[in-house]
PDB file of C-alpha atoms in Angstrom:
ATOM      1  CA  UNK A   1     160.544 121.942 134.619  1.00 76.00           C
ATOM      2  CA  UNK A   2     161.400 118.529 135.687  1.00 86.00           C
ATOM      3  CA  UNK A   3     161.932 115.448 132.996  1.00 87.00           C
ATOM      4  CA  UNK A   4     159.712 113.660 135.712  1.00 87.00           C
ATOM      5  CA  UNK A   5     157.189 116.053 134.466  1.00 88.00           C
ATOM      6  CA  UNK A   6     158.023 115.614 130.763  1.00 91.00           C
ATOM      7  CA  UNK A   7     158.033 112.268 131.234  1.00 89.00           C
ATOM      8  CA  UNK A   8     154.382 112.435 132.676  1.00 88.00           C
ATOM      9  CA  UNK A   9     153.257 114.629 129.986  1.00 88.00           C
ATOM     10  CA  UNK A  10     154.978 112.336 127.263  1.00 91.00           C
ATOM     11  CA  UNK A  11     153.169 109.390 128.535  1.00 90.00           C
ATOM     12  CA  UNK A  12     149.589 111.511 128.695  1.00 88.00           C
ATOM     13  CA  UNK A  13     150.115 112.167 125.122  1.00 89.00           C
ATOM     14  CA  UNK A  14     151.083 108.695 123.868  1.00 89.00           C
ATOM     15  CA  UNK A  15     147.808 107.101 126.366  1.00 87.00           C
ATOM     16  CA  UNK A  16     145.548 109.597 125.403  1.00 87.00           C
ATOM     17  CA  UNK A  17     143.626 109.362 128.672  1.00 84.00           C
ATOM     18  CA  UNK A  18     145.582 110.571 132.045  1.00 86.00           C
ATOM     19  CA  UNK A  19     143.691 107.331 133.574  1.00 86.00           C
ATOM     20  CA  UNK A  20     145.561 104.984 131.507  1.00 87.00           C
ATOM     21  CA  UNK A  21     149.132 107.145 131.681  1.00 86.00           C
ATOM     22  CA  UNK A  22     148.782 106.896 135.649  1.00 86.00           C
ATOM     23  CA  UNK A  23     148.423 103.256 135.617  1.00 88.00           C
ATOM     24  CA  UNK A  24     151.472 102.616 133.616  1.00 87.00           C
ATOM     25  CA  UNK A  25     153.542 105.430 135.542  1.00 86.00           C
ATOM     26  CA  UNK A  26     152.220 103.710 138.959  1.00 85.00           C
ATOM     27  CA  UNK A  27     151.351 107.271 139.608  1.00 85.00           C
ATOM     28  CA  UNK A  28     147.987 108.802 141.040  1.00 88.00           C
ATOM     29  CA  UNK A  29     145.621 110.229 138.872  1.00 86.00           C
ATOM     30  CA  UNK A  30     145.397 113.763 140.598  1.00 88.00           C
ATOM     31  CA  UNK A  31     149.009 113.830 140.685  1.00 88.00           C
ATOM     32  CA  UNK A  32     149.484 113.883 137.036  1.00 88.00           C
ATOM     33  CA  UNK A  33     146.723 116.152 136.437  1.00 88.00           C
ATOM     34  CA  UNK A  34     148.092 118.556 138.683  1.00 89.00           C
ATOM     35  CA  UNK A  35     151.628 118.435 137.482  1.00 89.00           C
ATOM     36  CA  UNK A  36     150.127 118.814 134.091  1.00 89.00           C
ATOM     37  CA  UNK A  37     148.301 121.849 135.222  1.00 89.00           C
ATOM     38  CA  UNK A  38     151.352 123.751 136.557  1.00 89.00           C
ATOM     39  CA  UNK A  39     153.225 122.859 133.731  1.00 88.00           C
ATOM     40  CA  UNK A  40     151.014 125.029 131.435  1.00 89.00           C
ATOM     41  CA  UNK A  41     150.693 127.535 134.147  1.00 90.00           C
ATOM     42  CA  UNK A  42     154.764 127.601 133.771  1.00 90.00           C
ATOM     43  CA  UNK A  43     155.046 127.606 129.994  1.00 90.00           C
ATOM     44  CA  UNK A  44     151.938 130.349 130.045  1.00 90.00           C
ATOM     45  CA  UNK A  45     150.222 128.068 127.389  1.00 90.00           C
ATOM     46  CA  UNK A  46     147.589 125.297 126.908  1.00 91.00           C
ATOM     47  CA  UNK A  47     149.051 122.239 125.540  1.00 90.00           C
ATOM     48  CA  UNK A  48     146.195 119.827 126.149  1.00 88.00           C
ATOM     49  CA  UNK A  49     142.740 119.582 125.063  1.00 87.00           C
ATOM     50  CA  UNK A  50     141.257 117.592 127.688  1.00 81.00           C
ATOM     51  CA  UNK A  51     137.666 116.134 125.975  1.00 74.00           C
ATOM     52  CA  UNK A  52     135.217 113.455 127.399  1.00 67.00           C
ATOM     53  CA  UNK A  53     136.627 110.548 126.055  1.00 73.00           C
ATOM     54  CA  UNK A  54     140.215 111.379 125.062  1.00 80.00           C
ATOM     55  CA  UNK A  55     142.946 114.202 125.420  1.00 85.00           C
ATOM     56  CA  UNK A  56     144.255 115.958 122.190  1.00 86.00           C
ATOM     57  CA  UNK A  57     147.275 118.222 121.571  1.00 89.00           C
ATOM     58  CA  UNK A  58     146.852 121.950 120.904  1.00 88.00           C
ATOM     59  CA  UNK A  59     149.072 123.626 118.240  1.00 90.00           C
ATOM     60  CA  UNK A  60     151.336 124.519 121.233  1.00 89.00           C
ATOM     61  CA  UNK A  61     151.313 121.276 122.503  1.00 88.00           C
ATOM     62  CA  UNK A  62     151.940 119.447 119.166  1.00 90.00           C
ATOM     63  CA  UNK A  63     155.608 121.807 118.819  1.00 91.00           C
ATOM     64  CA  UNK A  64     156.252 120.899 122.582  1.00 91.00           C
ATOM     65  CA  UNK A  65     155.399 117.060 122.435  1.00 90.00           C
ATOM     66  CA  UNK A  66     158.069 117.153 119.708  1.00 88.00           C
ATOM     67  CA  UNK A  67     160.615 118.746 121.760  1.00 89.00           C
ATOM     68  CA  UNK A  68     160.265 116.663 124.743  1.00 89.00           C
ATOM     69  CA  UNK A  69     160.616 113.451 122.864  1.00 89.00           C
ATOM     70  CA  UNK A  70     164.104 115.031 121.693  1.00 86.00           C
ATOM     71  CA  UNK A  71     164.995 116.023 125.341  1.00 89.00           C
ATOM     72  CA  UNK A  72     163.854 113.061 126.965  1.00 87.00           C
ATOM     73  CA  UNK A  73     165.830 110.917 124.310  1.00 85.00           C
ATOM     74  CA  UNK A  74     168.676 112.815 124.838  1.00 84.00           C
ATOM     75  CA  UNK A  75     168.670 112.482 128.393  1.00 85.00           C
ATOM     76  CA  UNK A  76     168.276 108.585 128.465  1.00 82.00           C
ATOM     77  CA  UNK A  77     171.288 108.354 126.322  1.00 76.00           C
ATOM     78  CA  UNK A  78     173.355 110.391 127.978  1.00 78.00           C
ATOM     79  CA  UNK A  79     172.069 108.826 131.615  1.00 76.00           C
ATOM     80  CA  UNK A  80     172.889 105.753 129.512  1.00 72.00           C
ATOM     81  CA  UNK A  81     176.363 106.034 128.669  1.00 67.00           C
ATOM     82  CA  UNK A  82     177.746 107.957 131.839  1.00 68.00           C
ATOM     83  CA  UNK A  83     176.100 104.868 133.786  1.00 60.00           C
ATOM     84  CA  UNK A  84     178.400 102.500 131.566  1.00 56.00           C
ATOM     85  CA  UNK A  85     181.163 104.325 131.160  1.00 52.00           C
ATOM     86  CA  UNK A  86     183.758 101.948 132.897  1.00 51.00           C
ATOM     87  CA  UNK A  87     182.759  99.291 130.692  1.00 62.00           C
ATOM     88  CA  UNK A  88     182.416  99.409 126.738  1.00 74.00           C
ATOM     89  CA  UNK A  89     178.579  99.606 126.824  1.00 81.00           C
ATOM     90  CA  UNK A  90     175.950 101.543 126.330  1.00 86.00           C
ATOM     91  CA  UNK A  91     174.067 103.363 122.983  1.00 91.00           C
ATOM     92  CA  UNK A  92     174.277 105.445 120.388  1.00 94.00           C
ATOM     93  CA  UNK A  93     172.166 106.671 117.544  1.00 95.00           C
ATOM     94  CA  UNK A  94     172.845 106.662 113.971  1.00 97.00           C
ATOM     95  CA  UNK A  95     170.224 108.674 111.555  1.00 95.00           C
ATOM     96  CA  UNK A  96     170.315 107.216 108.170  1.00 94.00           C
ATOM     97  CA  UNK A  97     169.203 107.929 104.689  1.00 87.00           C
ATOM     98  CA  UNK A  98     167.890 104.887 102.612  1.00 86.00           C
ATOM     99  CA  UNK A  99     170.952 103.611 100.460  1.00 85.00           C
ATOM    100  CA  UNK A 100     172.592 100.411 100.052  1.00 87.00           C
ATOM    101  CA  UNK A 101     175.752 101.381 100.988  1.00 90.00           C
ATOM    102  CA  UNK A 102     174.686 101.478 104.663  1.00 93.00           C
ATOM    103  CA  UNK A 103     175.415  97.956 104.737  1.00 93.00           C
ATOM    104  CA  UNK A 104     179.251  98.820 105.419  1.00 95.00           C
ATOM    105  CA  UNK A 105     177.648 100.145 108.458  1.00 96.00           C
ATOM    106  CA  UNK A 106     175.525  96.879 109.191  1.00 96.00           C
ATOM    107  CA  UNK A 107     178.548  95.073 108.781  1.00 96.00           C
ATOM    108  CA  UNK A 108     180.713  97.544 111.547  1.00 96.00           C
ATOM    109  CA  UNK A 109     177.582  96.712 113.919  1.00 96.00           C
ATOM    110  CA  UNK A 110     177.593  93.359 113.695  1.00 96.00           C
ATOM    111  CA  UNK A 111     181.389  93.145 114.323  1.00 94.00           C
ATOM    112  CA  UNK A 112     180.707  95.319 117.703  1.00 93.00           C
ATOM    113  CA  UNK A 113     178.412  93.386 118.708  1.00 92.00           C
ATOM    114  CA  UNK A 114     180.499  90.213 118.811  1.00 90.00           C
ATOM    115  CA  UNK A 115     183.432  91.850 120.527  1.00 87.00           C
ATOM    116  CA  UNK A 116     180.754  93.881 122.786  1.00 89.00           C
ATOM    117  CA  UNK A 117     177.444  92.541 123.123  1.00 90.00           C
ATOM    118  CA  UNK A 118     176.245  95.075 125.775  1.00 88.00           C
ATOM    119  CA  UNK A 119     176.689  97.983 123.005  1.00 92.00           C
ATOM    120  CA  UNK A 120     173.302  98.905 121.216  1.00 93.00           C
ATOM    121  CA  UNK A 121     172.983 100.859 118.492  1.00 95.00           C
ATOM    122  CA  UNK A 122     169.158 103.017 117.288  1.00 94.00           C
ATOM    123  CA  UNK A 123     168.656 103.290 114.068  1.00 96.00           C
ATOM    124  CA  UNK A 124     166.302 105.762 112.906  1.00 93.00           C
ATOM    125  CA  UNK A 125     165.654 105.788 108.856  1.00 90.00           C
ATOM    126  CA  UNK A 126     165.071 109.423 107.518  1.00 88.00           C
ATOM    127  CA  UNK A 127     166.496 112.146 105.373  1.00 84.00           C
ATOM    128  CA  UNK A 128     169.322 113.867 105.386  1.00 83.00           C
ATOM    129  CA  UNK A 129     167.390 117.042 106.626  1.00 84.00           C
ATOM    130  CA  UNK A 130     166.715 115.538 109.397  1.00 88.00           C
ATOM    131  CA  UNK A 131     169.960 113.906 110.251  1.00 90.00           C
ATOM    132  CA  UNK A 132     171.664 117.403 110.634  1.00 89.00           C
ATOM    133  CA  UNK A 133     168.878 118.987 112.699  1.00 90.00           C
ATOM    134  CA  UNK A 134     169.127 116.012 115.081  1.00 92.00           C
ATOM    135  CA  UNK A 135     173.078 116.120 114.964  1.00 93.00           C
ATOM    136  CA  UNK A 136     172.944 119.803 116.255  1.00 90.00           C
ATOM    137  CA  UNK A 137     170.671 118.732 118.831  1.00 89.00           C
ATOM    138  CA  UNK A 138     172.471 115.953 120.054  1.00 89.00           C
ATOM    139  CA  UNK A 139     170.022 113.721 119.303  1.00 91.00           C
ATOM    140  CA  UNK A 140     171.854 111.618 116.778  1.00 94.00           C
ATOM    141  CA  UNK A 141     175.301 110.276 117.541  1.00 95.00           C
ATOM    142  CA  UNK A 142     176.237 109.908 113.678  1.00 97.00           C
ATOM    143  CA  UNK A 143     174.190 110.402 110.317  1.00 95.00           C
ATOM    144  CA  UNK A 144     174.236 108.269 107.163  1.00 94.00           C
ATOM    145  CA  UNK A 145     173.776 111.091 103.945  1.00 91.00           C
ATOM    146  CA  UNK A 146     173.314 110.670 100.619  1.00 85.00           C
ATOM    147  CA  UNK A 147     175.733 112.917  98.151  1.00 79.00           C
ATOM    148  CA  UNK A 148     176.560 115.700  97.302  1.00 70.00           C
ATOM    149  CA  UNK A 149     175.936 116.828 100.918  1.00 75.00           C
ATOM    150  CA  UNK A 150     177.253 119.780 103.049  1.00 73.00           C
ATOM    151  CA  UNK A 151     179.950 118.665 105.394  1.00 79.00           C
ATOM    152  CA  UNK A 152     181.371 121.910 106.350  1.00 83.00           C
ATOM    153  CA  UNK A 153     180.401 121.289 110.426  1.00 89.00           C
ATOM    154  CA  UNK A 154     181.111 117.608 110.204  1.00 93.00           C
ATOM    155  CA  UNK A 155     183.730 114.999 110.182  1.00 93.00           C
ATOM    156  CA  UNK A 156     182.956 112.335 107.474  1.00 94.00           C
ATOM    157  CA  UNK A 157     183.793 108.802 106.178  1.00 94.00           C
ATOM    158  CA  UNK A 158     182.824 107.844 102.501  1.00 93.00           C
ATOM    159  CA  UNK A 159     181.344 104.793 102.264  1.00 94.00           C
ATOM    160  CA  UNK A 160     182.238 102.496  99.648  1.00 93.00           C
ATOM    161  CA  UNK A 161     179.662 101.640  96.552  1.00 89.00           C
ATOM    162  CA  UNK A 162     177.182 103.839  94.718  1.00 89.00           C
ATOM    163  CA  UNK A 163     173.251 103.951  94.473  1.00 91.00           C
ATOM    164  CA  UNK A 164     172.218 104.095  90.625  1.00 93.00           C
ATOM    165  CA  UNK A 165     168.944 106.511  89.879  1.00 95.00           C
ATOM    166  CA  UNK A 166     166.218 105.145  88.252  1.00 96.00           C
ATOM    167  CA  UNK A 167     162.592 105.047  88.008  1.00 97.00           C
ATOM    168  CA  UNK A 168     160.177 103.065  90.272  1.00 97.00           C
ATOM    169  CA  UNK A 169     157.288 102.034  88.077  1.00 97.00           C
ATOM    170  CA  UNK A 170     154.331  99.641  88.021  1.00 96.00           C
ATOM    171  CA  UNK A 171     154.745  96.403  86.106  1.00 94.00           C
ATOM    172  CA  UNK A 172     151.790  97.029  83.942  1.00 94.00           C
ATOM    173  CA  UNK A 173     153.503 100.618  82.803  1.00 95.00           C
ATOM    174  CA  UNK A 174     155.321 100.462  79.139  1.00 94.00           C
ATOM    175  CA  UNK A 175     158.399 101.757  80.767  1.00 95.00           C
ATOM    176  CA  UNK A 176     158.474  98.757  82.575  1.00 95.00           C
ATOM    177  CA  UNK A 177     159.648  96.707  79.770  1.00 94.00           C
ATOM    178  CA  UNK A 178     162.436  99.165  78.687  1.00 95.00           C
ATOM    179  CA  UNK A 179     166.092  98.694  79.653  1.00 95.00           C
ATOM    180  CA  UNK A 180     166.443 102.202  80.725  1.00 96.00           C
ATOM    181  CA  UNK A 181     164.365 105.301  81.106  1.00 96.00           C
ATOM    182  CA  UNK A 182     165.928 108.965  79.835  1.00 94.00           C
ATOM    183  CA  UNK A 183     165.369 112.177  81.060  1.00 92.00           C
ATOM    184  CA  UNK A 184     162.805 112.719  77.749  1.00 91.00           C
ATOM    185  CA  UNK A 185     160.835 110.095  79.499  1.00 93.00           C
ATOM    186  CA  UNK A 186     160.495 111.803  82.691  1.00 93.00           C
ATOM    187  CA  UNK A 187     159.554 114.461  81.332  1.00 91.00           C
ATOM    188  CA  UNK A 188     156.428 112.324  80.544  1.00 92.00           C
ATOM    189  CA  UNK A 189     155.513 111.135  83.694  1.00 94.00           C
ATOM    190  CA  UNK A 190     153.810 112.253  86.693  1.00 96.00           C
ATOM    191  CA  UNK A 191     156.749 112.058  89.127  1.00 96.00           C
ATOM    192  CA  UNK A 192     156.995 111.528  92.719  1.00 96.00           C
ATOM    193  CA  UNK A 193     160.293 112.427  94.394  1.00 94.00           C
ATOM    194  CA  UNK A 194     162.075 112.968  97.606  1.00 90.00           C
ATOM    195  CA  UNK A 195     161.075 115.968  99.623  1.00 85.00           C
ATOM    196  CA  UNK A 196     164.461 116.709 100.846  1.00 80.00           C
ATOM    197  CA  UNK A 197     166.594 119.822 100.144  1.00 74.00           C
ATOM    198  CA  UNK A 198     169.066 119.386  97.273  1.00 79.00           C
ATOM    199  CA  UNK A 199     166.372 117.264  95.121  1.00 85.00           C
ATOM    200  CA  UNK A 200     165.265 120.438  93.448  1.00 83.00           C
ATOM    201  CA  UNK A 201     169.136 121.317  92.498  1.00 84.00           C
ATOM    202  CA  UNK A 202     169.835 117.922  91.200  1.00 87.00           C
ATOM    203  CA  UNK A 203     166.858 117.905  89.061  1.00 89.00           C
ATOM    204  CA  UNK A 204     167.968 121.153  87.746  1.00 88.00           C
ATOM    205  CA  UNK A 205     171.094 120.243  87.017  1.00 89.00           C
ATOM    206  CA  UNK A 206     169.941 117.225  84.855  1.00 89.00           C
ATOM    207  CA  UNK A 207     167.372 119.211  83.273  1.00 87.00           C
ATOM    208  CA  UNK A 208     168.620 122.783  82.715  1.00 87.00           C
ATOM    209  CA  UNK A 209     166.114 124.896  81.129  1.00 81.00           C
ATOM    210  CA  UNK A 210     164.120 121.869  80.591  1.00 83.00           C
ATOM    211  CA  UNK A 211     163.454 122.001  84.304  1.00 82.00           C
ATOM    212  CA  UNK A 212     159.991 123.758  84.164  1.00 82.00           C
ATOM    213  CA  UNK A 213     158.498 120.583  82.058  1.00 84.00           C
ATOM    214  CA  UNK A 214     158.947 118.174  85.248  1.00 90.00           C
ATOM    215  CA  UNK A 215     155.539 117.401  86.689  1.00 93.00           C
ATOM    216  CA  UNK A 216     155.950 116.726  90.374  1.00 93.00           C
ATOM    217  CA  UNK A 217     152.651 115.219  91.922  1.00 96.00           C
ATOM    218  CA  UNK A 218     153.856 114.054  95.246  1.00 96.00           C
ATOM    219  CA  UNK A 219     156.912 113.771  97.298  1.00 94.00           C
ATOM    220  CA  UNK A 220     158.562 111.472  99.702  1.00 92.00           C
ATOM    221  CA  UNK A 221     160.464 111.020 102.786  1.00 86.00           C
ATOM    222  CA  UNK A 222     161.222 107.325 102.491  1.00 86.00           C
ATOM    223  CA  UNK A 223     160.518 105.328  99.302  1.00 91.00           C
ATOM    224  CA  UNK A 224     158.012 102.436 101.279  1.00 91.00           C
ATOM    225  CA  UNK A 225     154.972 104.727 101.162  1.00 93.00           C
ATOM    226  CA  UNK A 226     156.107 106.224  98.170  1.00 95.00           C
ATOM    227  CA  UNK A 227     155.892 102.433  96.580  1.00 95.00           C
ATOM    228  CA  UNK A 228     152.522 102.139  97.461  1.00 96.00           C
ATOM    229  CA  UNK A 229     151.640 105.216  95.786  1.00 97.00           C
ATOM    230  CA  UNK A 230     153.256 104.216  92.548  1.00 97.00           C
ATOM    231  CA  UNK A 231     151.170 100.759  92.789  1.00 96.00           C
ATOM    232  CA  UNK A 232     148.064 102.684  92.939  1.00 96.00           C
ATOM    233  CA  UNK A 233     149.094 104.336  89.674  1.00 95.00           C
ATOM    234  CA  UNK A 234     149.635 108.171  91.354  1.00 97.00           C
ATOM    235  CA  UNK A 235     152.810 108.376  89.717  1.00 96.00           C
ATOM    236  CA  UNK A 236     156.399 106.730  88.958  1.00 97.00           C
ATOM    237  CA  UNK A 237     159.099 107.650  91.756  1.00 97.00           C
ATOM    238  CA  UNK A 238     162.361 108.714  91.186  1.00 96.00           C
ATOM    239  CA  UNK A 239     164.532 106.839  93.584  1.00 94.00           C
ATOM    240  CA  UNK A 240     167.488 105.178  94.119  1.00 93.00           C
ATOM    241  CA  UNK A 241     168.139 101.113  93.607  1.00 92.00           C
ATOM    242  CA  UNK A 242     168.095  98.273  95.624  1.00 87.00           C
ATOM    243  CA  UNK A 243     165.997 100.443  98.317  1.00 89.00           C
ATOM    244  CA  UNK A 244     162.710  98.587  97.968  1.00 89.00           C
ATOM    245  CA  UNK A 245     162.473  94.931  97.184  1.00 88.00           C
ATOM    246  CA  UNK A 246     160.509  94.564  94.140  1.00 91.00           C
ATOM    247  CA  UNK A 247     160.649  90.855  93.805  1.00 89.00           C
ATOM    248  CA  UNK A 248     157.588  89.298  93.524  1.00 87.00           C
ATOM    249  CA  UNK A 249     156.106  92.748  93.598  1.00 91.00           C
ATOM    250  CA  UNK A 250     153.871  95.058  90.766  1.00 95.00           C
ATOM    251  CA  UNK A 251     156.856  97.166  90.610  1.00 96.00           C
ATOM    252  CA  UNK A 252     159.623  97.487  88.551  1.00 96.00           C
ATOM    253  CA  UNK A 253     162.857  99.441  88.771  1.00 97.00           C
ATOM    254  CA  UNK A 254     164.132 100.643  85.543  1.00 97.00           C
ATOM    255  CA  UNK A 255     167.538 102.441  85.462  1.00 97.00           C
ATOM    256  CA  UNK A 256     167.898 106.031  84.286  1.00 96.00           C
ATOM    257  CA  UNK A 257     170.316 107.040  81.207  1.00 94.00           C
ATOM    258  CA  UNK A 258     172.937 108.952  81.053  1.00 92.00           C
ATOM    259  CA  UNK A 259     173.976 106.617  83.965  1.00 93.00           C
ATOM    260  CA  UNK A 260     173.436 108.728  87.158  1.00 92.00           C
ATOM    261  CA  UNK A 261     174.727 107.844  90.616  1.00 92.00           C
ATOM    262  CA  UNK A 262     174.839 108.541  94.705  1.00 90.00           C
ATOM    263  CA  UNK A 263     177.253 107.968  97.031  1.00 90.00           C
ATOM    264  CA  UNK A 264     176.694 107.956 100.908  1.00 92.00           C
ATOM    265  CA  UNK A 265     178.956 109.579 104.029  1.00 93.00           C
ATOM    266  CA  UNK A 266     178.685 108.786 107.527  1.00 95.00           C
ATOM    267  CA  UNK A 267     178.979 112.059 109.262  1.00 95.00           C
ATOM    268  CA  UNK A 268     179.287 113.481 112.392  1.00 95.00           C
ATOM    269  CA  UNK A 269     179.698 116.765 114.557  1.00 93.00           C
ATOM    270  CA  UNK A 270     183.240 118.201 114.156  1.00 91.00           C
ATOM    271  CA  UNK A 271     184.499 118.332 118.165  1.00 86.00           C
ATOM    272  CA  UNK A 272     181.703 116.474 119.260  1.00 85.00           C
ATOM    273  CA  UNK A 273     182.437 114.092 122.555  1.00 86.00           C
ATOM    274  CA  UNK A 274     181.073 111.011 121.471  1.00 89.00           C
ATOM    275  CA  UNK A 275     180.454 108.431 123.860  1.00 88.00           C
ATOM    276  CA  UNK A 276     182.673 105.129 124.318  1.00 88.00           C
ATOM    277  CA  UNK A 277     180.010 103.019 122.866  1.00 90.00           C
ATOM    278  CA  UNK A 278     179.826 105.516 119.620  1.00 93.00           C
ATOM    279  CA  UNK A 279     183.909 105.995 119.364  1.00 92.00           C
ATOM    280  CA  UNK A 280     183.936 101.755 119.342  1.00 93.00           C
ATOM    281  CA  UNK A 281     181.876 101.581 116.355  1.00 96.00           C
ATOM    282  CA  UNK A 282     183.696 104.403 114.491  1.00 95.00           C
ATOM    283  CA  UNK A 283     186.735 102.667 115.331  1.00 93.00           C
ATOM    284  CA  UNK A 284     185.414  99.424 113.877  1.00 95.00           C
ATOM    285  CA  UNK A 285     183.948 100.998 110.474  1.00 96.00           C
ATOM    286  CA  UNK A 286     187.193 102.724 110.029  1.00 94.00           C
ATOM    287  CA  UNK A 287     188.767  99.291 110.719  1.00 92.00           C
ATOM    288  CA  UNK A 288     186.404  97.354 108.188  1.00 93.00           C
ATOM    289  CA  UNK A 289     186.989 100.019 105.512  1.00 93.00           C
ATOM    290  CA  UNK A 290     190.846  99.664 105.312  1.00 86.00           C
ATOM    291  CA  UNK A 291     190.791  95.960 105.445  1.00 71.00           C
TER     292      UNK A 291
END
């Protein structure tokens, strides 16, 4: 199984058409068709449903495409950093939870760019579960995760600053007129909560025996789409402050009382060999945090 063939497969899936993929890759259509048939034969499964208008993925194809995306991303990053190993350039990848403390990472990146303009950072906004998965596979070099987080297999740096928990509600809601919301208020709401692991445990800690009275109507990965659910009246989003800009919007963030906060950490796998670009960023972040 060659990387070249995986790129053929990736492009065909993205274009949904073999002719368009062939034109983009500057390869003949029969060549791509033959390579894809050989790939399916090698794997012993059908990856693509070849319709009259567009190509779609089978269930096996969906799984394989996800794996191919990670394989090619890792291959590209490795080649890029090997090619540039004699100079401080190249790229690294950070998977980041949504948090105000990411600003520490942003400042470090700005300082790195001033001294080493050929270094490129690739940022993926995601949750802690995806961060752990992609760190272990090597796709991510670093992750920014919210506390509390299991860090047994990771080295980490605590990022200064905390975010406060609260409720994102429409400005037409009676809660929008309050200075704060209580746990009792949350029990009266249709809640939209983060689906990452650990959220259920956090709510259990907050509510104790009353946890069963919580009504969760939806879960979210990133808060932007959850904010649209709030605007549409689906429910109120339990979230951290400072992630969604509520200025000139129909939404209001109301903090929770008693005050509940969450910090964050930059994490990376223990004993991981980081590229020169990644090491340069890490050194800069440590320097910034000690100033």
